[in-house]
PDB file of C-alpha atoms in Angstrom:
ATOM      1  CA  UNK A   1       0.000   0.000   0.000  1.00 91.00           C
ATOM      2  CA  UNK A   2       2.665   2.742   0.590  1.00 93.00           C
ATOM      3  CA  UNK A   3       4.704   2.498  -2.621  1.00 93.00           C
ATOM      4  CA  UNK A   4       0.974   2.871  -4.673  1.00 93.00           C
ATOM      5  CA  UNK A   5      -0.341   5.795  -2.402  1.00 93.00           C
ATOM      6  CA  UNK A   6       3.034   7.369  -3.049  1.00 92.00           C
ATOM      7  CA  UNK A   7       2.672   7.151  -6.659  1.00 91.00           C
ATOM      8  CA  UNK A   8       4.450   4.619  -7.691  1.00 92.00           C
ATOM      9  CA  UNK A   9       3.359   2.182 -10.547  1.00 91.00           C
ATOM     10  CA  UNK A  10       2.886  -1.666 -10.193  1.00 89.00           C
ATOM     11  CA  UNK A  11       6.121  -1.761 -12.429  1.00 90.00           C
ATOM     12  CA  UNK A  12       8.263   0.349 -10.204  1.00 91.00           C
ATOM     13  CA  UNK A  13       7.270  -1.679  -7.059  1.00 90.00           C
ATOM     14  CA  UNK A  14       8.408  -4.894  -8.740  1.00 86.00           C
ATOM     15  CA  UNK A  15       9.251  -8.090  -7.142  1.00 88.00           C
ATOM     16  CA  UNK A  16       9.638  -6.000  -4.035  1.00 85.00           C
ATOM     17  CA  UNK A  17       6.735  -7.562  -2.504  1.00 83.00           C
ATOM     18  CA  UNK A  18       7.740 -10.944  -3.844  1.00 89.00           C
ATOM     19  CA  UNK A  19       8.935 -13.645  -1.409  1.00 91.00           C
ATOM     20  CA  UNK A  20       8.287 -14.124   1.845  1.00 93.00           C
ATOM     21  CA  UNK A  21       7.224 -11.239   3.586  1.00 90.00           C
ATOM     22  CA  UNK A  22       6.819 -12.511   6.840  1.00 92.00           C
ATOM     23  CA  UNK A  23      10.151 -14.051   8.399  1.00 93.00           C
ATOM     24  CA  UNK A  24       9.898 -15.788  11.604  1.00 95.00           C
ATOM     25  CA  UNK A  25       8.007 -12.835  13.087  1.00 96.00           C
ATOM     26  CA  UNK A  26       4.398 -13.165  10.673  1.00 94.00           C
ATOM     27  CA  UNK A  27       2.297 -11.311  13.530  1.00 94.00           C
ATOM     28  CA  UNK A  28       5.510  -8.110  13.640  1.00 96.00           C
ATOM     29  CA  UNK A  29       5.176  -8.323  10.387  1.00 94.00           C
ATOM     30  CA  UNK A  30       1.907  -7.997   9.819  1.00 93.00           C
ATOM     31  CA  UNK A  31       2.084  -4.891  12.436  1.00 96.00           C
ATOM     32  CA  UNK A  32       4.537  -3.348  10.712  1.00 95.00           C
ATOM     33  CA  UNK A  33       3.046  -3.583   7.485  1.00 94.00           C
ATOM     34  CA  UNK A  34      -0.018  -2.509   8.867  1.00 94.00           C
ATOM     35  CA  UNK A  35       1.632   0.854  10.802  1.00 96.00           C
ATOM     36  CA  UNK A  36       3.391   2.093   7.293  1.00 95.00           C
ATOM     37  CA  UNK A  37      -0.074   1.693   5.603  1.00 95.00           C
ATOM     38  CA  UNK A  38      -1.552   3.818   8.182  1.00 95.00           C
ATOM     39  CA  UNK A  39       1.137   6.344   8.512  1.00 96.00           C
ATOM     40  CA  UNK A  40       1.206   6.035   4.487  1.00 96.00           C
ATOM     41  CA  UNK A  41      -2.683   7.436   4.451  1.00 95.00           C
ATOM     42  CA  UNK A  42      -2.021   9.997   6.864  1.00 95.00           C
ATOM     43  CA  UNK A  43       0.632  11.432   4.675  1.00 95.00           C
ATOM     44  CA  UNK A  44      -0.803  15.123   3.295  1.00 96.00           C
ATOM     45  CA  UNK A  45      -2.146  14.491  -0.072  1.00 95.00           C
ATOM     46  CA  UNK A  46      -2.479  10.629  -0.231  1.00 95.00           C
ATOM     47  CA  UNK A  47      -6.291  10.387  -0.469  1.00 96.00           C
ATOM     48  CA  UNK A  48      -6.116  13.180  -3.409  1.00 96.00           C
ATOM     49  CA  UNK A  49      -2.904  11.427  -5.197  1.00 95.00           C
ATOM     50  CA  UNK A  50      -3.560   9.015  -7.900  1.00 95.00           C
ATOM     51  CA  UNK A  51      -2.736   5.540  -7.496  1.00 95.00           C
ATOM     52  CA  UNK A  52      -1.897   3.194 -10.328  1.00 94.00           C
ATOM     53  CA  UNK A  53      -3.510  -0.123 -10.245  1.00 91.00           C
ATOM     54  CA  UNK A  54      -3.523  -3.087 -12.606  1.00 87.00           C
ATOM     55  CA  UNK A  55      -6.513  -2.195 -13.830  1.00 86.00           C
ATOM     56  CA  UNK A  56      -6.317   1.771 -13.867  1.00 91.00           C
ATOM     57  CA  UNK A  57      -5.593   4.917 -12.084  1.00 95.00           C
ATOM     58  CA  UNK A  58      -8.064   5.717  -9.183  1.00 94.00           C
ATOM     59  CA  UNK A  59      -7.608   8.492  -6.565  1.00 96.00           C
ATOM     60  CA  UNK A  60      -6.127   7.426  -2.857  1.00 96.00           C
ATOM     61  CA  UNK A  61      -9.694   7.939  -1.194  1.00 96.00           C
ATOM     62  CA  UNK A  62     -11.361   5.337  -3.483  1.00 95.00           C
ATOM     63  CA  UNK A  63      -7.841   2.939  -3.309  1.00 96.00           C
ATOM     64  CA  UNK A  64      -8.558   3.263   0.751  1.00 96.00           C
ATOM     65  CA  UNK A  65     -12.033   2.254   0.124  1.00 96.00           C
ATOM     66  CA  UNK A  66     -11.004  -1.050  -1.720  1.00 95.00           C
ATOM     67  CA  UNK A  67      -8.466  -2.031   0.913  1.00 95.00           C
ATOM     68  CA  UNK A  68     -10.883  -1.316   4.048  1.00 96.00           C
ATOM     69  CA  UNK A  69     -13.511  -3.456   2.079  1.00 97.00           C
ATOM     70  CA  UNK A  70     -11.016  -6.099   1.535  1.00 95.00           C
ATOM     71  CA  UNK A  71      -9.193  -5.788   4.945  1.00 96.00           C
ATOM     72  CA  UNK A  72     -13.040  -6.220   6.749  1.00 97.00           C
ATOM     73  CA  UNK A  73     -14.518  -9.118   4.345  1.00 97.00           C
ATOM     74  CA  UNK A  74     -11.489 -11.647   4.389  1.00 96.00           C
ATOM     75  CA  UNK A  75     -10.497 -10.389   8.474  1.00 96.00           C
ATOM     76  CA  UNK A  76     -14.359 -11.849   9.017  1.00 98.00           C
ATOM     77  CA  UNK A  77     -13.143 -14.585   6.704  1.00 97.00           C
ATOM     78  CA  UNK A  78     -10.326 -15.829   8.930  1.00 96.00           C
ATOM     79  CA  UNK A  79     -12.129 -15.440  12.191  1.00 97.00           C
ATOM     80  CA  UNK A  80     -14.700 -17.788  10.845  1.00 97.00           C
ATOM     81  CA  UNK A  81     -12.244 -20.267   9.687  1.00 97.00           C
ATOM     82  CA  UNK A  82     -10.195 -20.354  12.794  1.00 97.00           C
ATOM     83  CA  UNK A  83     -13.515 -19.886  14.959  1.00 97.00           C
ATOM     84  CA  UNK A  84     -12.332 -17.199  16.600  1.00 97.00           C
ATOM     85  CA  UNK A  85     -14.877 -13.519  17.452  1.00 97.00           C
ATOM     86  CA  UNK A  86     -16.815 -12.540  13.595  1.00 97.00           C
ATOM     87  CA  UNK A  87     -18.195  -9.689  14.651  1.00 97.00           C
ATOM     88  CA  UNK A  88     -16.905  -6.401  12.682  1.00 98.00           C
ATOM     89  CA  UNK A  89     -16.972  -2.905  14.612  1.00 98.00           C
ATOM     90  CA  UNK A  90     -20.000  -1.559  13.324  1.00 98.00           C
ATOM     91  CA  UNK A  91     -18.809   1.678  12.414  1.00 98.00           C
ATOM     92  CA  UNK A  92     -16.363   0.117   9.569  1.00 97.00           C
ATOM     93  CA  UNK A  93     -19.187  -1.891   9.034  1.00 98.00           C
ATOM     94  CA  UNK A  94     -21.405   1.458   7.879  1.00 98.00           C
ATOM     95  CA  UNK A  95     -18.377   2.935   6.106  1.00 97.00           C
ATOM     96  CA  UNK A  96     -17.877  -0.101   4.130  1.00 98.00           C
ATOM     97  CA  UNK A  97     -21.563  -0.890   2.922  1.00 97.00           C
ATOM     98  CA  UNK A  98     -22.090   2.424   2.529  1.00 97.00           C
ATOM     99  CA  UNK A  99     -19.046   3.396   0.062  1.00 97.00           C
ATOM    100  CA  UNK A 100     -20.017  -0.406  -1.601  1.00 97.00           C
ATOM    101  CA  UNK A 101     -23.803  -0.637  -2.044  1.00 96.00           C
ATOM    102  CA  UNK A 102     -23.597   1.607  -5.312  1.00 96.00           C
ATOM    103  CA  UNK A 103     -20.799  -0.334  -6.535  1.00 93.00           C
ATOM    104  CA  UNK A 104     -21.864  -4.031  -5.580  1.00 96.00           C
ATOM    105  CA  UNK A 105     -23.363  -4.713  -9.034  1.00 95.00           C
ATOM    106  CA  UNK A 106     -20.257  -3.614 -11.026  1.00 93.00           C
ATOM    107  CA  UNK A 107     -18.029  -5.439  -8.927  1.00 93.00           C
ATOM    108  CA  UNK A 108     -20.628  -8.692  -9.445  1.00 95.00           C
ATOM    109  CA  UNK A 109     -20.719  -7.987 -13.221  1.00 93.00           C
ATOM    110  CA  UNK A 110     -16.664  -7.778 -13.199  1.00 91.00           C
ATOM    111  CA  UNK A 111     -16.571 -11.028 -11.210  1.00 92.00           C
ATOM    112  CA  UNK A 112     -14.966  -9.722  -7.727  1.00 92.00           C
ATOM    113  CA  UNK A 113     -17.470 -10.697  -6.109  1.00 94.00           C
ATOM    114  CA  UNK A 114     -19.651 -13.802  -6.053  1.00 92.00           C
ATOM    115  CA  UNK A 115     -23.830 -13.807  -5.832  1.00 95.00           C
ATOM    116  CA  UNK A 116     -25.962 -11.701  -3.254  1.00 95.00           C
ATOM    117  CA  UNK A 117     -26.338 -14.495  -0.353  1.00 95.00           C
ATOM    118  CA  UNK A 118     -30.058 -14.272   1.071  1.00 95.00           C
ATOM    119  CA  UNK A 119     -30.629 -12.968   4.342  1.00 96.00           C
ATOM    120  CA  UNK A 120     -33.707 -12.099   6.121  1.00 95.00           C
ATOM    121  CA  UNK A 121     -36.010  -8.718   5.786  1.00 94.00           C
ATOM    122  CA  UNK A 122     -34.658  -7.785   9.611  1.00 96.00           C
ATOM    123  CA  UNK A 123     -30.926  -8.948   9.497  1.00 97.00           C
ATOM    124  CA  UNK A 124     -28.251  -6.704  11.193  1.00 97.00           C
ATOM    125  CA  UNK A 125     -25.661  -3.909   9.200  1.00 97.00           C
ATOM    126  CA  UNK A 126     -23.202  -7.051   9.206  1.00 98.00           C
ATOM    127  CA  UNK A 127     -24.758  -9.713   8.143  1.00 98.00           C
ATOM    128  CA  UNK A 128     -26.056  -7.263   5.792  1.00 97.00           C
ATOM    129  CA  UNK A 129     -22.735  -6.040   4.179  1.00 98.00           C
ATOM    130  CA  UNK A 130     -21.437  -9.913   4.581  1.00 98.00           C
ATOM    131  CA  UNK A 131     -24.562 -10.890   1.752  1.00 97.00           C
ATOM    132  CA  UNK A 132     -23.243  -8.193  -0.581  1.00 97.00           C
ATOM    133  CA  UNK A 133     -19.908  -9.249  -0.955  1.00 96.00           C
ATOM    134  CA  UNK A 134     -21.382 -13.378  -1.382  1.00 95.00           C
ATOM    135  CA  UNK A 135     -20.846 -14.177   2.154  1.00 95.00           C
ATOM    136  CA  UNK A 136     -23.490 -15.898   4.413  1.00 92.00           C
ATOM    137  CA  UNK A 137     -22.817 -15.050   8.212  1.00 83.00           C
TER     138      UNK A 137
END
């Protein structure tokens, strides 16, 4: 996430990120990863600066957006695989589903994302935002 919110293009990043990343230390490295991406968005300009994906140029704010969404989905992911606590804090939770619900259909039709799972008329925000991205909590 740095290099691309500073700019850079998927070519000048490289096999930088190639490898292992993780060393004996995965859970330091997955706090120091996560403390440069922070300190990375914080940086003055990064949510205006353009970032250059594989599949096009889109302004920090809406690269943010992605990674939250991703960050959120698959972290509910693993806790359900490992069994360990699902729930989401609900205020990502709104900020997620509400940057995604006018997008969910182009990111279906593009094949991110699999099928709307069903869920019932009174279902909470999570469960809610869980069925848009495929998932049935």
């Amino acid at each position: 996430m740095p290099p691309l919110l500073d700019g850079r293009t998927i070519a000048e990043v490289g096999d930088r990120l190639e490898g292992d990343q993780l060393g004996g230390d995965p859970k330091a490295a997955w706090d120091d990863a996560a403390k440069a991406a922070v300190e990375a968005v914080g940086v003055p300009g990064a949510m205006e600066r353009t970032v250059h994906l594989s599949f096009g140029d889109l302004p920090g704010a809406e690269y943010t957006r992605q990674l939250l969404a991703d960050l959120l989905v698959h972290g509910w992911d693993l806790a359900r695989a490992i069994g360990a606590d699902e729930r989401l804090d609900p205020e990502l939770v709104e900020a997620c589903a509400g940057w995604f619900a006018p997008m969910e259909e182009a990111y279906r039709g593009a094949g991110a994302i699999g099928p709307r799972a069903e869920v019932a008329p009174d279902a909470d925000a999570q469960t809610r935002l869980l069925a848009m991205f495929g998932r049935s909590a």
